[in-house]
């Protein structure tokens, strides 16, 4: 990149060349700024276009890196608004093309990536600004305005420089109107010339500066560096470039401003100014010529970017990078002072439920309130950071023993158990806290963080809402988890998965009216595993969709066998993972499977939790409407355990509400009063929906539910989950009994 003086010289030479060749000054009308929008998301491109079209810019769009490069190769753009994540090549490669091809354009990077390396990489490649998604519209508009304003200023500088060697009059005119401070010093460092820009930026007139030493302007801490800037004796390519200094402001200007100084030393030989009988081999040094450009706003932007690179934008807490840096310093201090240090890993319980049911905006508000509460419990020497999501981590130095840490953990748990208010809604959460001690549980940053994380998961497994210190036995449990994850990858290939079915009984007739499909894993070493023991691993490792594909095909094959064996068709309820509904093309796969196996859609009921459709209502409405058009019924599982609004029940095509077993378990005597169960049954009847009670285990529960108006029940009182062969046998026996009763009734008549 040219230094400032070279920009002035080259622009002025081009300008005067035009004057001499063209016979006069040509005034150009500036065309509208051309802006290239690069993003692989059509909605984002449309949103950017709508936001920028009012600015009078000429817009072009690209949905991939190669398309952006094609645009840049064919036409000139003033600005590229570039997404770093593109489907073919990365935004960094597009910026590398701009650099290698010397494309004259500026770049504003927008990215959803919170990685500090991404921001630093973009800035090193010359990005004007780096915005993280989601960004405020005012933030983007300001960045676009700043970069185009800077280009305008640069263009003005070039136009100014075109006239520098054409005539002294033109030179003086443009020097005085330059956006930079232009100055000359004599060999003693006294100002001999300075343009009017100094008054606009520093509040000092040229008359006040002429004859004064440069040090009167320089910040005290920068005086030593200023000597190499203002008393510069080198010339041409050896002259000092891009040196930053802080200059004082006067006359009510309350802030120091930062300047980038580009210098050119003037000597007799370079200026062609010689005294009579001058020795050409030893020209006399006359002074310094320089241009100072105000880069205060750029420095502020760099400081802001650097701050965001080390802090979490949402909570303003240190992020992972800054935490590790501070933890490293604390470890060194603990070694020196022979004290203990604790790393505390904090994970919020039930945050996902709040986030899914109330939305990400409320979830962000909750995280901000949590951060404020936790910070109020800290000492100044402690470091609290947010790792992402609902995970926080804390470094606590200068400890005597574990009891000190336990008291701090209990203090955190107590403060988090107080209610949070998100709008008008009261929300209660808890936390699982894992603790690792230095030097007992590790001597490195990685060991301490990993062991605190293991201790936190141990609390999760024990029921959450508590704290635990790391113990070496937790490593074995963690290893066992990895083994399960690895075995799960092979379970599908080995045919170790199997469908079980738990019947749903109409207690008024004793008939089995439906069966809920429940997956089991015949693990070669651990035996029969229930869904809660392996499906969470499947969701974490991207196996939920292939496992759900297998489940759908297996249920269809079982239905074919039942329909062939039994006289009456059986309706099967299958639980649907949110991942499968949103990303697994479930409706298309179900439609194809039913058609291929010639199964009636009326035999299928889809069970989803209420949080599944609340997290993306519009998508859920579309999917459920398609299922209903197909003839499939829909049930809400675990109804009443989330934060759903009753208004959703009228928007969605729902056929059945299932009362969660946690409510059923609270029925201990027939005269009990369970307002939640009564409310659910009342809601179902009012909306014309079926209602099914889960987890019925006692006669008392059954009689209470039946009197309340719920006749369809599911639970160990009637049937445990059984393989398909036993279910077929059970259904066949019931059909036989029903047939015998029919014959007996016919004979009696």
XYZ file of N, CA, C and O in Angstrom, residues 454-599:
584
model
N -15.717 -32.699 33.118
C -16.128 -34.060 33.494
C -16.905 -34.052 34.807
O -17.920 -34.753 34.948
N -16.438 -33.261 35.758
C -17.138 -33.174 37.045
C -18.535 -32.592 36.867
O -19.490 -33.005 37.536
N -18.679 -31.622 35.945
C -19.998 -31.037 35.682
C -20.945 -32.092 35.106
O -22.119 -32.186 35.496
N -20.464 -32.904 34.158
C -21.312 -33.948 33.583
C -21.686 -35.001 34.620
O -22.744 -35.620 34.535
N -20.820 -35.198 35.574
C -21.151 -36.115 36.668
C -22.348 -35.586 37.458
O -23.254 -36.350 37.833
N -22.386 -34.272 37.707
C -23.535 -33.666 38.391
C -24.797 -33.832 37.550
O -25.877 -34.138 38.071
N -24.665 -33.628 36.244
C -25.818 -33.800 35.348
C -26.387 -35.210 35.478
O -27.605 -35.403 35.550
N -25.488 -36.184 35.479
C -25.927 -37.577 35.548
C -26.564 -37.913 36.889
O -27.407 -38.819 36.978
N -26.217 -37.188 37.934
C -26.751 -37.449 39.271
C -28.048 -36.692 39.553
O -28.554 -36.738 40.667
N -28.576 -35.977 38.556
C -29.846 -35.291 38.741
C -29.783 -33.787 38.669
O -30.778 -33.097 38.913
N -28.594 -33.216 38.371
C -28.424 -31.774 38.171
C -28.568 -30.993 39.481
O -28.721 -31.570 40.545
N -28.503 -29.664 39.371
C -28.691 -28.737 40.493
C -27.774 -29.077 41.671
O -28.222 -29.383 42.767
N -26.475 -29.027 41.420
C -25.517 -29.306 42.485
C -24.105 -29.061 41.995
O -23.888 -28.580 40.872
N -23.129 -29.391 42.830
C -21.741 -29.248 42.426
C -20.982 -30.510 42.809
O -21.390 -31.265 43.698
N -19.864 -30.725 42.114
C -19.055 -31.910 42.384
C -17.605 -31.600 42.055
O -17.312 -30.896 41.080
N -16.689 -32.128 42.876
C -15.270 -32.006 42.603
C -14.835 -33.155 41.697
O -15.390 -34.258 41.743
N -13.830 -32.889 40.889
C -13.320 -33.911 39.980
C -12.727 -35.073 40.763
O -12.083 -34.892 41.793
N -12.970 -36.264 40.230
C -12.378 -37.475 40.785
C -11.893 -38.320 39.608
O -12.515 -38.340 38.539
N -10.799 -39.031 39.783
C -10.219 -39.799 38.674
C -11.168 -40.860 38.138
O -11.074 -41.265 36.968
N -12.115 -41.313 38.951
C -13.070 -42.324 38.480
C -13.978 -41.772 37.388
O -14.557 -42.535 36.607
N -14.101 -40.456 37.321
C -14.957 -39.860 36.294
C -14.391 -40.071 34.896
O -15.126 -40.059 33.917
N -13.082 -40.240 34.799
C -12.469 -40.493 33.499
C -12.976 -41.809 32.931
O -13.250 -41.933 31.730
N -13.103 -42.825 33.812
C -13.616 -44.115 33.362
C -15.047 -43.986 32.850
O -15.415 -44.578 31.833
N -15.865 -43.184 33.548
C -17.245 -42.985 33.101
C -17.279 -42.278 31.760
O -18.091 -42.591 30.879
N -16.383 -41.301 31.591
C -16.315 -40.586 30.322
C -15.874 -41.515 29.202
O -16.380 -41.460 28.083
N -14.920 -42.392 29.512
C -14.464 -43.359 28.511
C -15.604 -44.299 28.113
O -15.755 -44.649 26.935
N -16.409 -44.696 29.099
C -17.543 -45.565 28.806
C -18.532 -44.876 27.869
O -19.111 -45.508 26.984
N -18.688 -43.580 28.057
C -19.570 -42.818 27.167
C -19.051 -42.848 25.734
O -19.816 -43.030 24.775
N -17.734 -42.684 25.578
C -17.146 -42.742 24.239
C -17.336 -44.113 23.614
O -17.585 -44.233 22.408
N -17.227 -45.161 24.433
C -17.413 -46.521 23.930
C -18.838 -46.697 23.413
O -19.068 -47.294 22.342
N -19.814 -46.167 24.170
C -21.206 -46.269 23.744
C -21.420 -45.552 22.411
O -22.095 -46.058 21.499
N -20.825 -44.366 22.273
C -20.955 -43.612 21.031
C -20.359 -44.384 19.861
O -20.938 -44.422 18.772
N -19.202 -45.002 20.069
C -18.575 -45.775 19.003
C -19.408 -47.006 18.646
O -19.589 -47.335 17.470
N -19.935 -47.690 19.679
C -20.760 -48.878 19.422
C -22.039 -48.516 18.683
O -22.534 -49.301 17.862
N -22.573 -47.318 18.966
C -23.827 -46.906 18.333
C -23.657 -46.747 16.830
O -24.584 -47.005 16.058
N -22.474 -46.317 16.402
C -22.208 -46.200 14.972
C -22.328 -47.562 14.281
O -22.730 -47.642 13.105
N -21.961 -48.623 15.023
C -21.993 -49.958 14.421
C -23.306 -50.704 14.670
O -23.534 -51.765 14.095
N -24.145 -50.161 15.542
C -25.385 -50.861 15.911
C -26.306 -51.056 14.715
O -26.931 -52.119 14.552
N -26.424 -50.035 13.859
C -27.281 -50.154 12.679
C -26.752 -51.220 11.723
O -27.515 -52.023 11.184
N -25.428 -51.212 11.510
C -24.837 -52.180 10.588
C -25.012 -53.613 11.102
O -25.219 -54.543 10.312
N -24.942 -53.783 12.410
C -25.013 -55.130 12.990
C -26.440 -55.592 13.263
O -26.654 -56.719 13.712
N -27.419 -54.722 13.032
C -28.813 -55.095 13.280
C -29.133 -55.257 14.744
O -29.934 -56.121 15.126
N -28.513 -54.438 15.609
C -28.712 -54.567 17.054
C -29.924 -53.787 17.568
O -30.313 -53.944 18.719
N -30.517 -52.938 16.714
C -31.683 -52.168 17.136
C -32.961 -52.972 16.914
O -33.059 -53.776 15.980
N -33.938 -52.748 17.779
C -35.198 -53.502 17.698
C -36.330 -52.608 18.188
O -36.143 -51.776 19.084
N -37.513 -52.765 17.585
C -38.676 -51.994 18.009
C -39.499 -52.792 19.020
O -39.814 -53.964 18.797
N -39.812 -52.158 20.135
C -40.751 -52.683 21.124
C -42.022 -51.832 21.045
O -42.003 -50.708 20.524
N -43.117 -52.363 21.581
C -44.394 -51.658 21.497
C -45.118 -51.737 22.840
O -45.231 -52.821 23.425
N -45.574 -50.584 23.325
C -46.357 -50.549 24.565
C -47.814 -50.248 24.214
O -48.122 -49.161 23.711
N -48.717 -51.180 24.474
C -50.128 -50.996 24.096
C -50.787 -49.844 24.852
O -50.436 -49.533 25.991
N -51.756 -49.229 24.196
C -52.643 -48.235 24.796
C -54.033 -48.874 24.892
O -54.554 -49.371 23.896
N -54.596 -48.847 26.101
C -55.811 -49.624 26.383
C -56.993 -48.688 26.616
O -56.864 -47.679 27.324
N -58.126 -49.047 26.029
C -59.390 -48.380 26.349
C -59.958 -49.095 27.573
O -60.461 -50.224 27.477
N -59.873 -48.463 28.752
C -60.248 -49.145 29.986
C -61.745 -49.424 30.060
O -62.177 -50.285 30.843
N -62.549 -48.729 29.273
C -63.997 -48.980 29.302
C -64.350 -50.290 28.608
O -65.359 -50.919 28.923
N -63.514 -50.748 27.674
C -63.792 -51.994 26.936
C -62.705 -53.042 27.132
O -62.915 -54.214 26.826
N -61.534 -52.622 27.593
C -60.418 -53.543 27.735
C -59.672 -53.792 26.437
O -58.718 -54.568 26.407
N -60.065 -53.127 25.341
C -59.430 -53.344 24.039
C -58.133 -52.551 23.926
O -57.993 -51.459 24.474
N -57.171 -53.114 23.186
C -55.950 -52.396 22.811
C -56.266 -51.586 21.558
O -56.545 -52.148 20.496
N -56.240 -50.277 21.693
C -56.634 -49.417 20.573
C -55.430 -48.913 19.783
O -55.584 -48.442 18.652
N -54.260 -48.963 20.381
C -53.054 -48.492 19.693
C -51.842 -48.985 20.465
O -51.976 -49.589 21.543
N -50.661 -48.749 19.905
C -49.414 -49.114 20.578
C -48.353 -48.071 20.257
O -48.240 -47.627 19.112
N -47.608 -47.681 21.288
C -46.525 -46.717 21.077
C -45.240 -47.469 20.758
O -44.843 -48.392 21.477
N -44.605 -47.090 19.648
C -43.358 -47.728 19.229
C -42.197 -47.166 20.041
O -41.998 -45.951 20.111
N -41.416 -48.052 20.668
C -40.290 -47.655 21.509
C -39.053 -48.439 21.082
O -39.085 -49.671 21.005
N -37.984 -47.749 20.818
C -36.773 -48.388 20.314
C -35.974 -49.002 21.462
O -35.925 -48.470 22.562
N -35.335 -50.125 21.178
C -34.431 -50.785 22.117
C -33.137 -51.138 21.392
O -33.119 -51.377 20.191
N -32.054 -51.162 22.164
C -30.748 -51.518 21.606
C -30.259 -52.773 22.311
O -29.991 -52.759 23.500
N -30.117 -53.844 21.547
C -29.583 -55.101 22.080
C -28.050 -55.022 22.061
O -27.382 -55.540 21.169
N -27.521 -54.343 23.093
C -26.079 -54.141 23.151
C -25.391 -55.474 23.457
O -25.813 -56.202 24.359
N -24.327 -55.805 22.715
C -23.691 -57.118 22.906
C -23.091 -57.327 24.289
O -22.922 -58.464 24.714
N -22.770 -56.253 25.006
C -22.153 -56.388 26.323
C -23.050 -55.896 27.456
O -23.093 -56.495 28.529
N -23.799 -54.803 27.218
C -24.585 -54.184 28.287
C -26.035 -54.644 28.308
O -26.808 -54.251 29.177
N -26.417 -55.487 27.347
C -27.784 -55.988 27.327
C -28.752 -55.016 26.668
O -28.359 -54.183 25.846
N -30.036 -55.112 27.033
C -31.090 -54.315 26.411
C -31.085 -52.895 26.981
O -31.262 -52.691 28.174
N -30.865 -51.903 26.108
C -30.808 -50.499 26.518
C -32.059 -49.765 26.058
O -32.552 -49.980 24.947
N -32.566 -48.876 26.921
C -33.743 -48.075 26.589
C -33.312 -46.824 25.810
O -32.132 -46.466 25.798
N -34.248 -46.127 25.172
C -33.887 -44.945 24.367
C -33.115 -43.885 25.144
O -32.213 -43.257 24.598
N -33.456 -43.684 26.429
C -32.786 -42.635 27.193
C -31.305 -42.925 27.399
O -30.532 -42.022 27.710
N -30.894 -44.188 27.184
C -29.510 -44.568 27.405
C -28.640 -44.409 26.165
O -27.415 -44.475 26.270
N -29.258 -44.204 24.988
C -28.425 -44.082 23.792
C -28.887 -43.011 22.803
O -28.077 -42.504 22.025
N -30.164 -42.629 22.799
C -30.606 -41.625 21.825
C -29.975 -40.251 22.037
O -29.729 -39.541 21.053
N -29.714 -39.815 23.291
C -28.997 -38.534 23.429
C -27.650 -38.525 22.718
O -27.247 -37.520 22.145
N -26.945 -39.674 22.733
C -25.680 -39.763 22.009
C -25.915 -39.665 20.508
O -25.118 -39.089 19.774
N -27.014 -40.270 20.045
C -27.336 -40.217 18.615
C -27.586 -38.784 18.170
O -27.163 -38.379 17.083
N -28.272 -37.991 18.991
C -28.544 -36.595 18.637
C -27.261 -35.778 18.615
O -27.093 -34.896 17.776
N -26.348 -36.056 19.533
C -25.096 -35.298 19.596
C -24.176 -35.641 18.435
O -23.390 -34.801 17.993
N -24.245 -36.856 17.907
C -23.275 -37.330 16.918
C -23.840 -37.441 15.513
O -23.247 -38.077 14.650
N -25.013 -36.838 15.266
C -25.558 -36.818 13.916
C -26.127 -38.137 13.446
O -26.256 -38.361 12.233
N -26.462 -39.048 14.384
C -27.007 -40.359 13.998
C -28.525 -40.411 14.092
O -29.130 -41.445 13.780
N -29.155 -39.306 14.524
C -30.595 -39.340 14.755
C -31.370 -39.576 13.474
O -32.370 -40.300 13.459
N -30.921 -38.988 12.376
C -31.650 -39.138 11.112
C -31.539 -40.566 10.568
O -32.562 -41.177 10.240
N -30.332 -41.176 10.465
C -30.292 -42.563 9.986
C -31.010 -43.543 10.913
O -31.638 -44.496 10.443
N -30.946 -43.315 12.232
C -31.668 -44.194 13.162
C -33.171 -44.044 12.979
O -33.926 -45.032 12.999
N -33.631 -42.799 12.762
C -35.063 -42.573 12.543
C -35.511 -43.185 11.217
O -36.634 -43.684 11.099
N -34.632 -43.140 10.213
C -34.959 -43.808 8.939
C -35.169 -45.300 9.169
O -36.112 -45.904 8.634
N -34.263 -45.886 9.961
C -34.404 -47.320 10.259
C -35.703 -47.578 11.016
O -36.412 -48.552 10.750
N -36.024 -46.744 11.984
C -37.242 -46.918 12.782
C -38.485 -46.892 11.888
O -39.379 -47.736 12.025
N -38.560 -45.940 10.976
C -39.721 -45.820 10.093
C -39.886 -47.075 9.245
O -40.991 -47.614 9.113
N -38.798 -47.567 8.693
C -38.871 -48.764 7.848
C -39.238 -49.993 8.678
O -40.030 -50.841 8.245
N -38.683 -50.091 9.891
C -38.970 -51.232 10.752
C -40.445 -51.259 11.155
O -41.093 -52.321 11.151
N -41.007 -50.088 11.515
C -42.424 -50.026 11.903
C -43.317 -50.423 10.737
O -44.306 -51.153 10.912
N -42.975 -49.964 9.536
C -43.776 -50.326 8.361
C -43.748 -51.836 8.119
O -44.776 -52.454 7.801
N -42.567 -52.463 8.275
C -42.474 -53.919 8.102
C -43.300 -54.651 9.153
O -43.957 -55.663 8.858
N -43.272 -54.136 10.407
C -44.076 -54.763 11.462
C -45.566 -54.620 11.173
O -46.348 -55.556 11.404
N -45.974 -53.467 10.664
C -47.393 -53.254 10.349
C -47.867 -54.196 9.244
O -49.005 -54.670 9.267
N -47.000 -54.463 8.278
C -47.365 -55.410 7.216
C -47.657 -56.779 7.815
O -48.653 -57.444 7.482
N -46.793 -57.220 8.753
C -46.979 -58.531 9.393
C -48.254 -58.552 10.224
O -49.010 -59.526 10.202
N -48.529 -57.440 10.974
C -49.747 -57.390 11.784
C -50.993 -57.409 10.910
O -51.963 -58.090 11.206
N -50.968 -56.647 9.849
C -52.139 -56.575 8.974
C -52.431 -57.917 8.310
O -53.585 -58.221 7.984
N -51.370 -58.689 8.104
C -51.565 -60.021 7.501
C -52.101 -61.009 8.530
O -52.928 -61.877 8.220
N -51.660 -60.874 9.789
C -52.009 -61.835 10.832
C -53.343 -61.522 11.501
O -54.131 -62.436 11.814
N -53.614 -60.235 11.738
C -54.769 -59.831 12.534
C -55.927 -59.386 11.649
O -55.736 -58.979 10.499
N -57.131 -59.455 12.212
C -58.320 -59.037 11.472
C -58.513 -57.522 11.524
O -58.959 -56.917 10.540
N -58.200 -56.923 12.670
C -58.378 -55.487 12.816
C -57.013 -54.788 12.762
O -56.057 -55.252 13.373
N -56.931 -53.679 12.025
C -55.651 -52.962 11.927
C -55.276 -52.322 13.264
O -56.128 -51.937 14.046
N -53.964 -52.218 13.510
C -53.437 -51.622 14.731
C -52.855 -50.248 14.391
O -52.144 -50.097 13.398
N -53.179 -49.243 15.211
C -52.574 -47.918 15.026
C -51.301 -47.846 15.858
O -51.295 -48.207 17.035
N -50.233 -47.364 15.244
C -48.936 -47.281 15.904
C -48.555 -45.810 16.066
O -48.621 -45.028 15.119
N -48.165 -45.452 17.285
C -47.692 -44.091 17.574
C -46.174 -44.116 17.639
O -45.597 -44.903 18.383
N -45.541 -43.295 16.832
C -44.079 -43.263 16.837
C -43.589 -41.882 17.254
O -44.125 -40.857 16.849
N -42.557 -41.871 18.119
C -41.986 -40.620 18.621
C -41.043 -40.033 17.581
O -40.179 -40.734 17.049
N -41.208 -38.729 17.330
C -40.444 -38.077 16.273
C -39.438 -37.107 16.886
O -39.790 -36.243 17.685
N -38.181 -37.276 16.517
C -37.137 -36.364 16.972
C -37.286 -35.015 16.273
O -37.593 -34.955 15.083
N -37.058 -33.902 16.990
C -37.094 -32.581 16.334
C -36.128 -32.491 15.159
O -36.423 -31.858 14.151
N -34.959 -33.140 15.297
C -34.001 -33.129 14.189
C -34.585 -33.779 12.947
O -34.392 -33.298 11.831
N -35.319 -34.872 13.142
C -35.883 -35.598 12.007
C -36.983 -34.784 11.339
O -37.117 -34.781 10.114
N -37.778 -34.094 12.135
C -38.859 -33.283 11.576
C -38.302 -32.105 10.798
O -38.819 -31.761 9.733
N -37.223 -31.486 11.298
C -36.714 -30.267 10.686
C -35.738 -30.540 9.554
O -35.699 -29.793 8.583
N -34.945 -31.619 9.658
C -33.878 -31.800 8.666
C -33.885 -33.159 7.976
O -33.060 -33.405 7.107
N -34.793 -34.033 8.364
C -34.747 -35.382 7.825
C -35.715 -35.665 6.696
O -35.852 -36.816 6.258
N -36.412 -34.637 6.179
C -37.406 -34.823 5.108
C -38.395 -35.916 5.503
O -38.708 -36.817 4.720
N -38.913 -35.814 6.728
C -39.741 -36.879 7.276
C -41.028 -37.079 6.488
O -41.418 -38.220 6.199
N -41.716 -36.003 6.140
C -43.008 -36.147 5.458
C -42.829 -36.886 4.136
O -43.613 -37.786 3.802
N -41.792 -36.513 3.385
C -41.551 -37.190 2.103
C -41.228 -38.666 2.315
O -41.727 -39.537 1.586
N -40.406 -38.967 3.328
C -40.022 -40.357 3.581
C -41.219 -41.181 4.059
O -41.387 -42.339 3.657
N -42.061 -40.590 4.924
C -43.235 -41.314 5.415
C -44.213 -41.589 4.280
O -44.744 -42.703 4.156
N -44.440 -40.582 3.438
C -45.349 -40.767 2.303
C -44.870 -41.889 1.400
O -45.653 -42.758 0.978
N -43.574 -41.900 1.112
C -43.004 -42.936 0.241
C -43.114 -44.312 0.888
O -43.479 -45.292 0.218
N -42.825 -44.410 2.206
C -42.863 -45.709 2.887
C -44.279 -46.276 2.929
O -44.491 -47.477 2.679
N -45.267 -45.447 3.240
C -46.654 -45.926 3.305
C -47.133 -46.398 1.948
O -47.829 -47.426 1.840
N -46.770 -45.670 0.916
C -47.171 -46.060 -0.436
C -46.467 -47.338 -0.868
O -47.083 -48.243 -1.454
N -45.180 -47.440 -0.556
C -44.395 -48.601 -0.965
C -44.868 -49.877 -0.275
O -44.903 -50.963 -0.874
N -45.242 -49.773 1.012
C -45.664 -50.949 1.781
C -47.190 -51.129 1.799
O -47.671 -52.054 2.462
N -47.908 -50.229 1.118
C -49.370 -50.300 1.041
C -49.997 -50.297 2.447
O -50.823 -51.143 2.786
N -49.598 -49.323 3.247
C -50.103 -49.170 4.614
C -50.990 -47.934 4.662
O -50.651 -46.883 4.114
